[in-house]
Amino acid sequence: MNPQSPEHPGIVWLNGSFLPAGEAFVSPLDRGFLYGDGVFETMRAECGRVLYLRDHLERLHRSLAALRIRVSAAAPPDWGEVVRELLERAGLHRSVASVRITVTRGAGLSPGLPEASAPTLCVTARRYVPPVPSLHAEGFRLHVFRSGFSPPLAGMKTLNYLYFLCARQAALDAGADEALILDPEGRVAETSAGSLLARTDGRWWTPSSPFRLPGITIARVSDLLAARGHNVEPRTAPVEDLVSAQTLWILNSLMIVMPVRSLGEHHFSHPAHDEAAELAQRFIAAGGN
C-alpha cells in the first residue's frame, strides 16, 4: 500500500517512540482493546498546524479525568510537539491531515475503573481529503436512526463507539450520508460524527441534550457567528423542530461545516452552501491556538 494513501498511517507515535505503523503493537490485554476503556480526539491539521489543539486537549483531559485515567504527572507528553514531529516524519506537514490522539487505561483485567498504572498513549496521522466542492454544493442527506438512543457516555469521546458506527451504517443502507441521533427522551442530540446547527426564521440554534458530545467546531463557529451579531441558542428539540428549519448544517473537526439538503423526505429550503464555505474558511484561519 502507498504510504501516503489516506488509508495508511505510515508512522505512529506509541508510548514515547515513533514507529512504522506495522511495528506498533499493544498488549492483547489492553483495556482499550478488551472493553473500549479509553478516549480519543480527532483533529484537523493544516500544513503542520493542528486546528484548535488547546480545545481538543482540554476535552481529552476532561474525558480522562471522568474515567479516572491518569497520564503520568511527572512526565506528561508534550502533545503539540509530538504531533508536529509526527506530521513532519510522515510527510504530512505541507498538506491537510487527520490527527488522532488515543489514550487507554492500558493492560489489566481488574473490575471497575482501576488505576491506570501504565496507560497506552498513541498518536496517528493520515492524509485527509476534504469533501469536494460539488458535495458541499449538493449537501448531505440525513437519516433518523431510531434503533436505540444516544448512550450515557455520549458526552465523552470514548472508544465505545460502536453505536455511532451502527447508526452511520443504517444511514448508508438507507441511501443517506449521515445519521441523526436521538437521546433517550426522543430529542435530537447530534449526528453519528458531528454537531448540528440550524436556522429557523433567521435565528440560529443548536439542539441541546445531556446525551451529546460538547463539540469544539460548533462552539467555535458559534463564536464566529456571535461576532457578526448572530447568537446561537441551545434548544431542546424534537425532530419536528429540525424539519421546520430553513437551514441545517453538520459540523465536525475534519469537514468543519457540511450543509444538509434533506432529512428523510424533507428538503431544506436554504442550505446556505456559500455561507457555510465562508465560515469554514474563517474557522481554519482562526484555528491556530
mmCIF file of C-alpha atoms in Angstrom:
data_model
loop_
_atom_site.group_PDB
_atom_site.id
_atom_site.type_symbol
_atom_site.label_atom_id
_atom_site.label_comp_id
_atom_site.label_asym_id
_atom_site.label_seq_id
_atom_site.Cartn_x
_atom_site.Cartn_y
_atom_site.Cartn_z
ATOM 1 C CA MET A 1 0.000 0.000 0.000
ATOM 2 C CA ASN A 2 1.213 3.525 -0.813
ATOM 3 C CA PRO A 3 2.496 5.011 2.476
ATOM 4 C CA GLN A 4 0.974 8.361 1.505
ATOM 5 C CA SER A 5 -2.502 6.945 0.815
ATOM 6 C CA PRO A 6 -5.347 8.146 3.074
ATOM 7 C CA GLU A 7 -5.829 4.610 4.442
ATOM 8 C CA HIS A 8 -2.253 4.113 5.588
ATOM 9 C CA PRO A 9 -0.934 5.960 8.669
ATOM 10 C CA GLY A 10 2.735 5.226 7.806
ATOM 11 C CA ILE A 11 4.390 6.286 11.071
ATOM 12 C CA VAL A 12 2.780 6.393 14.511
ATOM 13 C CA TRP A 13 3.851 7.631 17.934
ATOM 14 C CA LEU A 14 3.275 4.970 20.597
ATOM 15 C CA ASN A 15 4.236 5.339 24.262
ATOM 16 C CA GLY A 16 7.080 7.730 23.562
ATOM 17 C CA SER A 17 8.511 6.257 20.343
ATOM 18 C CA PHE A 18 7.998 6.933 16.645
ATOM 19 C CA LEU A 19 7.487 3.631 14.809
ATOM 20 C CA PRO A 20 6.373 2.317 11.434
ATOM 21 C CA ALA A 21 2.678 1.502 11.805
ATOM 22 C CA GLY A 22 3.367 -2.152 11.028
ATOM 23 C CA GLU A 23 5.729 -2.401 14.002
ATOM 24 C CA ALA A 24 3.485 -0.702 16.572
ATOM 25 C CA PHE A 25 1.709 -3.139 18.901
ATOM 26 C CA VAL A 26 -0.318 -3.009 22.104
ATOM 27 C CA SER A 27 -0.962 -5.811 24.569
ATOM 28 C CA PRO A 28 -3.879 -8.169 23.845
ATOM 29 C CA LEU A 29 -4.823 -7.420 27.480
ATOM 30 C CA ASP A 30 -5.081 -3.682 26.817
ATOM 31 C CA ARG A 31 -8.416 -2.497 28.194
ATOM 32 C CA GLY A 32 -8.968 -0.320 25.144
ATOM 33 C CA PHE A 33 -8.980 -3.500 23.056
ATOM 34 C CA LEU A 34 -10.947 -5.554 25.582
ATOM 35 C CA TYR A 35 -13.531 -3.046 26.800
ATOM 36 C CA GLY A 36 -13.210 0.173 24.830
ATOM 37 C CA ASP A 37 -11.734 1.632 28.033
ATOM 38 C CA GLY A 38 -10.163 4.790 26.691
ATOM 39 C CA VAL A 39 -10.729 8.098 24.946
ATOM 40 C CA PHE A 40 -9.635 9.775 21.741
ATOM 41 C CA GLU A 41 -9.600 13.084 19.901
ATOM 42 C CA THR A 42 -9.616 13.566 16.138
ATOM 43 C CA MET A 43 -8.198 16.855 14.867
ATOM 44 C CA ARG A 44 -7.573 18.561 11.557
ATOM 45 C CA ALA A 45 -4.094 19.784 10.705
ATOM 46 C CA GLU A 46 -3.366 22.361 8.009
ATOM 47 C CA CYS A 47 0.247 22.446 6.808
ATOM 48 C CA GLY A 48 1.559 21.129 10.118
ATOM 49 C CA ARG A 49 -0.741 23.292 12.277
ATOM 50 C CA VAL A 50 -3.427 21.477 14.266
ATOM 51 C CA LEU A 51 -6.627 23.490 14.424
ATOM 52 C CA TYR A 52 -7.793 24.306 17.969
ATOM 53 C CA LEU A 53 -5.289 21.945 19.570
ATOM 54 C CA ARG A 54 -5.769 23.507 23.013
ATOM 55 C CA ASP A 55 -9.537 22.936 22.849
ATOM 56 C CA HIS A 56 -9.066 19.296 21.876
ATOM 57 C CA LEU A 57 -6.541 18.696 24.661
ATOM 58 C CA GLU A 58 -8.844 20.268 27.243
ATOM 59 C CA ARG A 59 -11.669 17.950 26.179
ATOM 60 C CA LEU A 60 -9.289 14.988 26.164
ATOM 61 C CA HIS A 61 -8.221 15.717 29.749
ATOM 62 C CA ARG A 62 -11.835 16.169 30.883
ATOM 63 C CA SER A 63 -12.716 12.757 29.472
ATOM 64 C CA LEU A 64 -9.639 11.146 31.033
ATOM 65 C CA ALA A 65 -10.498 12.639 34.423
ATOM 66 C CA ALA A 66 -14.093 11.415 34.184
ATOM 67 C CA LEU A 67 -12.868 7.872 33.507
ATOM 68 C CA ARG A 68 -10.098 8.089 36.153
ATOM 69 C CA ILE A 69 -7.304 7.520 33.662
ATOM 70 C CA ARG A 70 -4.196 9.351 34.837
ATOM 71 C CA VAL A 71 -1.371 10.102 32.459
ATOM 72 C CA SER A 72 1.887 10.486 34.396
ATOM 73 C CA ALA A 73 2.043 13.903 36.009
ATOM 74 C CA ALA A 74 5.826 13.532 36.310
ATOM 75 C CA ALA A 75 6.449 13.399 32.573
ATOM 76 C CA PRO A 76 3.289 14.135 30.566
ATOM 77 C CA PRO A 77 3.797 14.135 26.817
ATOM 78 C CA ASP A 78 4.071 17.440 25.003
ATOM 79 C CA TRP A 79 1.214 16.579 22.663
ATOM 80 C CA GLY A 80 1.805 19.595 20.450
ATOM 81 C CA GLU A 81 5.446 18.686 19.851
ATOM 82 C CA VAL A 82 4.595 15.005 19.322
ATOM 83 C CA VAL A 83 2.002 15.903 16.689
ATOM 84 C CA ARG A 84 4.309 18.391 14.976
ATOM 85 C CA GLU A 85 7.121 15.857 14.670
ATOM 86 C CA LEU A 86 4.786 13.063 13.590
ATOM 87 C CA LEU A 87 3.369 15.194 10.779
ATOM 88 C CA GLU A 88 6.867 16.050 9.627
ATOM 89 C CA ARG A 89 8.125 12.451 9.778
ATOM 90 C CA ALA A 90 5.037 11.256 7.909
ATOM 91 C CA GLY A 91 5.447 13.871 5.175
ATOM 92 C CA LEU A 92 2.132 15.494 6.091
ATOM 93 C CA HIS A 93 3.403 18.891 7.227
ATOM 94 C CA ARG A 94 2.530 20.554 3.909
ATOM 95 C CA SER A 95 -0.944 19.110 3.444
ATOM 96 C CA VAL A 96 -4.283 18.628 5.188
ATOM 97 C CA ALA A 97 -4.162 15.769 7.681
ATOM 98 C CA SER A 98 -6.344 13.962 10.191
ATOM 99 C CA VAL A 99 -4.564 13.547 13.528
ATOM 100 C CA ARG A 100 -5.850 11.248 16.258
ATOM 101 C CA ILE A 101 -4.741 11.006 19.899
ATOM 102 C CA THR A 102 -5.815 7.782 21.634
ATOM 103 C CA VAL A 103 -5.333 7.051 25.345
ATOM 104 C CA THR A 104 -6.397 3.797 27.018
ATOM 105 C CA ARG A 105 -6.142 2.580 30.605
ATOM 106 C CA GLY A 106 -3.539 0.058 29.476
ATOM 107 C CA ALA A 107 -3.357 -3.662 30.247
ATOM 108 C CA GLY A 108 -5.387 -5.113 33.078
ATOM 109 C CA LEU A 109 -8.313 -7.341 33.959
ATOM 110 C CA SER A 110 -9.436 -5.811 37.276
ATOM 111 C CA PRO A 111 -13.122 -4.875 37.527
ATOM 112 C CA GLY A 112 -14.378 -1.308 37.630
ATOM 113 C CA LEU A 113 -12.045 1.546 36.693
ATOM 114 C CA PRO A 114 -8.702 0.561 38.252
ATOM 115 C CA GLU A 115 -5.786 2.939 38.484
ATOM 116 C CA ALA A 116 -4.029 3.308 35.153
ATOM 117 C CA SER A 117 -0.508 2.331 36.159
ATOM 118 C CA ALA A 118 0.711 2.191 32.539
ATOM 119 C CA PRO A 119 -1.770 3.818 30.153
ATOM 120 C CA THR A 120 -1.329 3.349 26.420
ATOM 121 C CA LEU A 121 -0.683 6.603 24.541
ATOM 122 C CA CYS A 122 -0.848 6.718 20.753
ATOM 123 C CA VAL A 123 -0.908 9.390 18.054
ATOM 124 C CA THR A 124 -1.631 8.642 14.402
ATOM 125 C CA ALA A 125 -1.852 10.875 11.352
ATOM 126 C CA ARG A 126 -3.072 10.331 7.819
ATOM 127 C CA ARG A 127 -3.733 12.462 4.791
ATOM 128 C CA TYR A 128 -7.236 13.915 4.831
ATOM 129 C CA VAL A 129 -9.102 14.773 1.651
ATOM 130 C CA PRO A 130 -11.859 17.312 2.440
ATOM 131 C CA PRO A 131 -15.234 16.885 0.735
ATOM 132 C CA VAL A 132 -15.123 18.118 -2.841
ATOM 133 C CA PRO A 133 -16.943 21.392 -3.641
ATOM 134 C CA SER A 134 -19.625 19.542 -5.595
ATOM 135 C CA LEU A 135 -20.556 17.554 -2.464
ATOM 136 C CA HIS A 136 -20.765 20.759 -0.455
ATOM 137 C CA ALA A 137 -22.950 22.275 -3.149
ATOM 138 C CA GLU A 138 -25.205 19.235 -3.095
ATOM 139 C CA GLY A 139 -25.304 18.775 0.687
ATOM 140 C CA PHE A 140 -25.680 15.708 2.906
ATOM 141 C CA ARG A 141 -28.776 13.547 3.169
ATOM 142 C CA LEU A 142 -29.665 12.884 6.801
ATOM 143 C CA HIS A 143 -31.373 9.743 8.116
ATOM 144 C CA VAL A 144 -33.102 9.481 11.518
ATOM 145 C CA PHE A 145 -31.684 6.492 13.410
ATOM 146 C CA ARG A 146 -34.436 5.109 15.661
ATOM 147 C CA SER A 147 -32.848 1.820 16.803
ATOM 148 C CA GLY A 148 -31.964 2.766 20.348
ATOM 149 C CA PHE A 149 -30.714 6.131 21.539
ATOM 150 C CA SER A 150 -27.574 8.082 22.333
ATOM 151 C CA PRO A 151 -25.571 6.186 25.020
ATOM 152 C CA PRO A 152 -24.844 7.506 28.548
ATOM 153 C CA LEU A 153 -21.168 8.126 27.724
ATOM 154 C CA ALA A 154 -22.006 10.259 24.681
ATOM 155 C CA GLY A 155 -20.699 13.345 26.481
ATOM 156 C CA MET A 156 -17.148 11.958 26.280
ATOM 157 C CA LYS A 157 -15.121 10.945 23.222
ATOM 158 C CA THR A 158 -14.675 7.338 24.360
ATOM 159 C CA LEU A 159 -13.604 4.258 22.436
ATOM 160 C CA ASN A 160 -17.125 2.864 22.986
ATOM 161 C CA TYR A 161 -18.079 3.986 19.502
ATOM 162 C CA LEU A 162 -19.923 1.023 18.025
ATOM 163 C CA TYR A 163 -23.398 2.525 18.496
ATOM 164 C CA PHE A 164 -22.451 5.503 16.343
ATOM 165 C CA LEU A 165 -20.912 3.275 13.678
ATOM 166 C CA CYS A 166 -24.122 1.208 13.573
ATOM 167 C CA ALA A 167 -26.119 4.406 13.167
ATOM 168 C CA ARG A 168 -23.890 5.569 10.304
ATOM 169 C CA GLN A 169 -24.214 2.188 8.582
ATOM 170 C CA ALA A 170 -28.013 2.348 8.891
ATOM 171 C CA ALA A 171 -27.909 5.757 7.211
ATOM 172 C CA LEU A 172 -25.726 4.436 4.397
ATOM 173 C CA ASP A 173 -28.044 1.452 3.955
ATOM 174 C CA ALA A 174 -30.946 3.893 3.652
ATOM 175 C CA GLY A 175 -29.159 5.816 0.893
ATOM 176 C CA ALA A 176 -28.229 8.738 3.171
ATOM 177 C CA ASP A 177 -24.858 10.220 4.135
ATOM 178 C CA GLU A 178 -25.174 10.644 7.894
ATOM 179 C CA ALA A 179 -27.345 9.541 10.823
ATOM 180 C CA LEU A 180 -29.368 11.756 13.132
ATOM 181 C CA ILE A 181 -29.031 10.530 16.740
ATOM 182 C CA LEU A 182 -31.844 10.899 19.279
ATOM 183 C CA ASP A 183 -31.452 10.911 23.059
ATOM 184 C CA PRO A 184 -33.431 8.684 25.495
ATOM 185 C CA GLU A 185 -36.267 11.247 25.566
ATOM 186 C CA GLY A 186 -36.581 11.221 21.781
ATOM 187 C CA ARG A 187 -34.990 14.652 21.435
ATOM 188 C CA VAL A 188 -32.382 15.491 18.804
ATOM 189 C CA ALA A 189 -28.845 15.025 20.154
ATOM 190 C CA GLU A 190 -26.303 15.112 17.313
ATOM 191 C CA THR A 191 -25.234 13.053 14.311
ATOM 192 C CA SER A 192 -23.056 9.949 14.356
ATOM 193 C CA ALA A 193 -19.964 12.115 13.840
ATOM 194 C CA GLY A 194 -20.899 15.735 14.346
ATOM 195 C CA SER A 195 -22.940 18.528 15.884
ATOM 196 C CA LEU A 196 -25.959 20.212 14.350
ATOM 197 C CA LEU A 197 -26.575 23.907 13.681
ATOM 198 C CA ALA A 198 -29.963 25.081 12.431
ATOM 199 C CA ARG A 199 -31.512 28.381 11.348
ATOM 200 C CA THR A 200 -35.238 28.979 11.703
ATOM 201 C CA ASP A 201 -36.754 32.295 10.617
ATOM 202 C CA GLY A 202 -33.350 33.956 10.742
ATOM 203 C CA ARG A 203 -32.385 32.695 14.221
ATOM 204 C CA TRP A 204 -29.513 30.233 14.710
ATOM 205 C CA TRP A 205 -29.881 27.415 17.233
ATOM 206 C CA THR A 206 -28.327 24.067 18.130
ATOM 207 C CA PRO A 207 -30.010 21.014 19.666
ATOM 208 C CA SER A 208 -29.341 20.706 23.391
ATOM 209 C CA SER A 209 -29.196 17.380 25.230
ATOM 210 C CA PRO A 210 -27.094 15.907 28.055
ATOM 211 C CA PHE A 211 -26.534 12.936 25.730
ATOM 212 C CA ARG A 212 -24.326 14.670 23.183
ATOM 213 C CA LEU A 213 -20.638 15.445 22.803
ATOM 214 C CA PRO A 214 -19.685 19.078 23.525
ATOM 215 C CA GLY A 215 -18.476 19.882 20.028
ATOM 216 C CA ILE A 216 -15.409 22.049 19.501
ATOM 217 C CA THR A 217 -16.388 23.074 15.974
ATOM 218 C CA ILE A 218 -19.928 24.095 16.925
ATOM 219 C CA ALA A 219 -18.548 26.163 19.814
ATOM 220 C CA ARG A 220 -16.020 27.984 17.643
ATOM 221 C CA VAL A 221 -18.419 28.521 14.733
ATOM 222 C CA SER A 222 -20.932 29.888 17.256
ATOM 223 C CA ASP A 223 -18.253 32.392 18.318
ATOM 224 C CA LEU A 224 -17.759 33.429 14.695
ATOM 225 C CA LEU A 225 -21.491 33.924 14.261
ATOM 226 C CA ALA A 226 -21.733 35.851 17.532
ATOM 227 C CA ALA A 227 -19.039 38.227 16.284
ATOM 228 C CA ARG A 228 -21.448 39.035 13.459
ATOM 229 C CA GLY A 229 -24.309 39.635 15.862
ATOM 230 C CA HIS A 230 -25.959 36.216 15.444
ATOM 231 C CA ASN A 231 -26.170 34.404 18.780
ATOM 232 C CA VAL A 232 -26.640 30.613 18.678
ATOM 233 C CA GLU A 233 -29.339 29.433 21.088
ATOM 234 C CA PRO A 234 -29.185 25.948 22.682
ATOM 235 C CA ARG A 235 -32.625 24.378 22.350
ATOM 236 C CA THR A 236 -34.128 21.053 23.364
ATOM 237 C CA ALA A 237 -35.746 19.941 20.151
ATOM 238 C CA PRO A 238 -37.812 17.112 18.717
ATOM 239 C CA VAL A 239 -37.178 16.069 15.112
ATOM 240 C CA GLU A 240 -40.104 18.262 14.043
ATOM 241 C CA ASP A 241 -38.145 21.370 15.037
ATOM 242 C CA LEU A 242 -35.386 20.431 12.610
ATOM 243 C CA VAL A 243 -37.912 19.943 9.835
ATOM 244 C CA SER A 244 -39.213 23.466 10.427
ATOM 245 C CA ALA A 245 -35.724 24.979 9.936
ATOM 246 C CA GLN A 246 -34.735 26.588 6.663
ATOM 247 C CA THR A 247 -31.019 25.806 7.095
ATOM 248 C CA LEU A 248 -29.328 22.810 8.715
ATOM 249 C CA TRP A 249 -25.600 22.148 8.916
ATOM 250 C CA ILE A 250 -23.455 19.305 10.290
ATOM 251 C CA LEU A 251 -20.198 20.363 11.940
ATOM 252 C CA ASN A 252 -17.121 18.406 12.985
ATOM 253 C CA SER A 253 -13.393 18.946 13.258
ATOM 254 C CA LEU A 254 -12.485 17.394 9.906
ATOM 255 C CA MET A 255 -15.030 18.517 7.339
ATOM 256 C CA ILE A 256 -15.892 21.599 9.501
ATOM 257 C CA VAL A 257 -19.269 22.601 8.006
ATOM 258 C CA MET A 258 -21.443 20.461 5.744
ATOM 259 C CA PRO A 259 -24.846 21.734 4.574
ATOM 260 C CA VAL A 260 -27.754 19.294 4.824
ATOM 261 C CA ARG A 261 -30.051 19.107 1.826
ATOM 262 C CA SER A 262 -32.610 16.661 3.218
ATOM 263 C CA LEU A 263 -33.825 14.923 6.361
ATOM 264 C CA GLY A 264 -35.686 11.815 5.250
ATOM 265 C CA GLU A 265 -38.216 13.045 2.702
ATOM 266 C CA HIS A 266 -37.969 16.675 3.815
ATOM 267 C CA HIS A 267 -35.769 19.073 1.817
ATOM 268 C CA PHE A 268 -34.354 22.248 3.343
ATOM 269 C CA SER A 269 -35.215 25.447 1.538
ATOM 270 C CA HIS A 270 -31.962 27.333 2.173
ATOM 271 C CA PRO A 271 -28.898 25.072 2.704
ATOM 272 C CA ALA A 272 -26.651 28.195 2.521
ATOM 273 C CA HIS A 273 -23.714 26.453 0.832
ATOM 274 C CA ASP A 274 -21.704 29.644 0.200
ATOM 275 C CA GLU A 275 -22.219 30.866 3.760
ATOM 276 C CA ALA A 276 -21.077 27.503 5.135
ATOM 277 C CA ALA A 277 -17.944 27.534 2.969
ATOM 278 C CA GLU A 278 -17.064 31.072 4.030
ATOM 279 C CA LEU A 279 -17.475 30.242 7.731
ATOM 280 C CA ALA A 280 -15.307 27.156 7.290
ATOM 281 C CA GLN A 281 -12.505 29.272 5.865
ATOM 282 C CA ARG A 282 -12.772 31.708 8.782
ATOM 283 C CA PHE A 283 -12.736 28.746 11.186
ATOM 284 C CA ILE A 284 -9.491 27.462 9.622
ATOM 285 C CA ALA A 285 -7.872 30.907 9.680
ATOM 286 C CA ALA A 286 -8.655 31.386 13.390
ATOM 287 C CA GLY A 287 -7.653 27.875 14.451
ATOM 288 C CA GLY A 288 -4.011 28.196 15.440
ATOM 289 C CA ASN A 289 -4.405 28.214 19.211
#
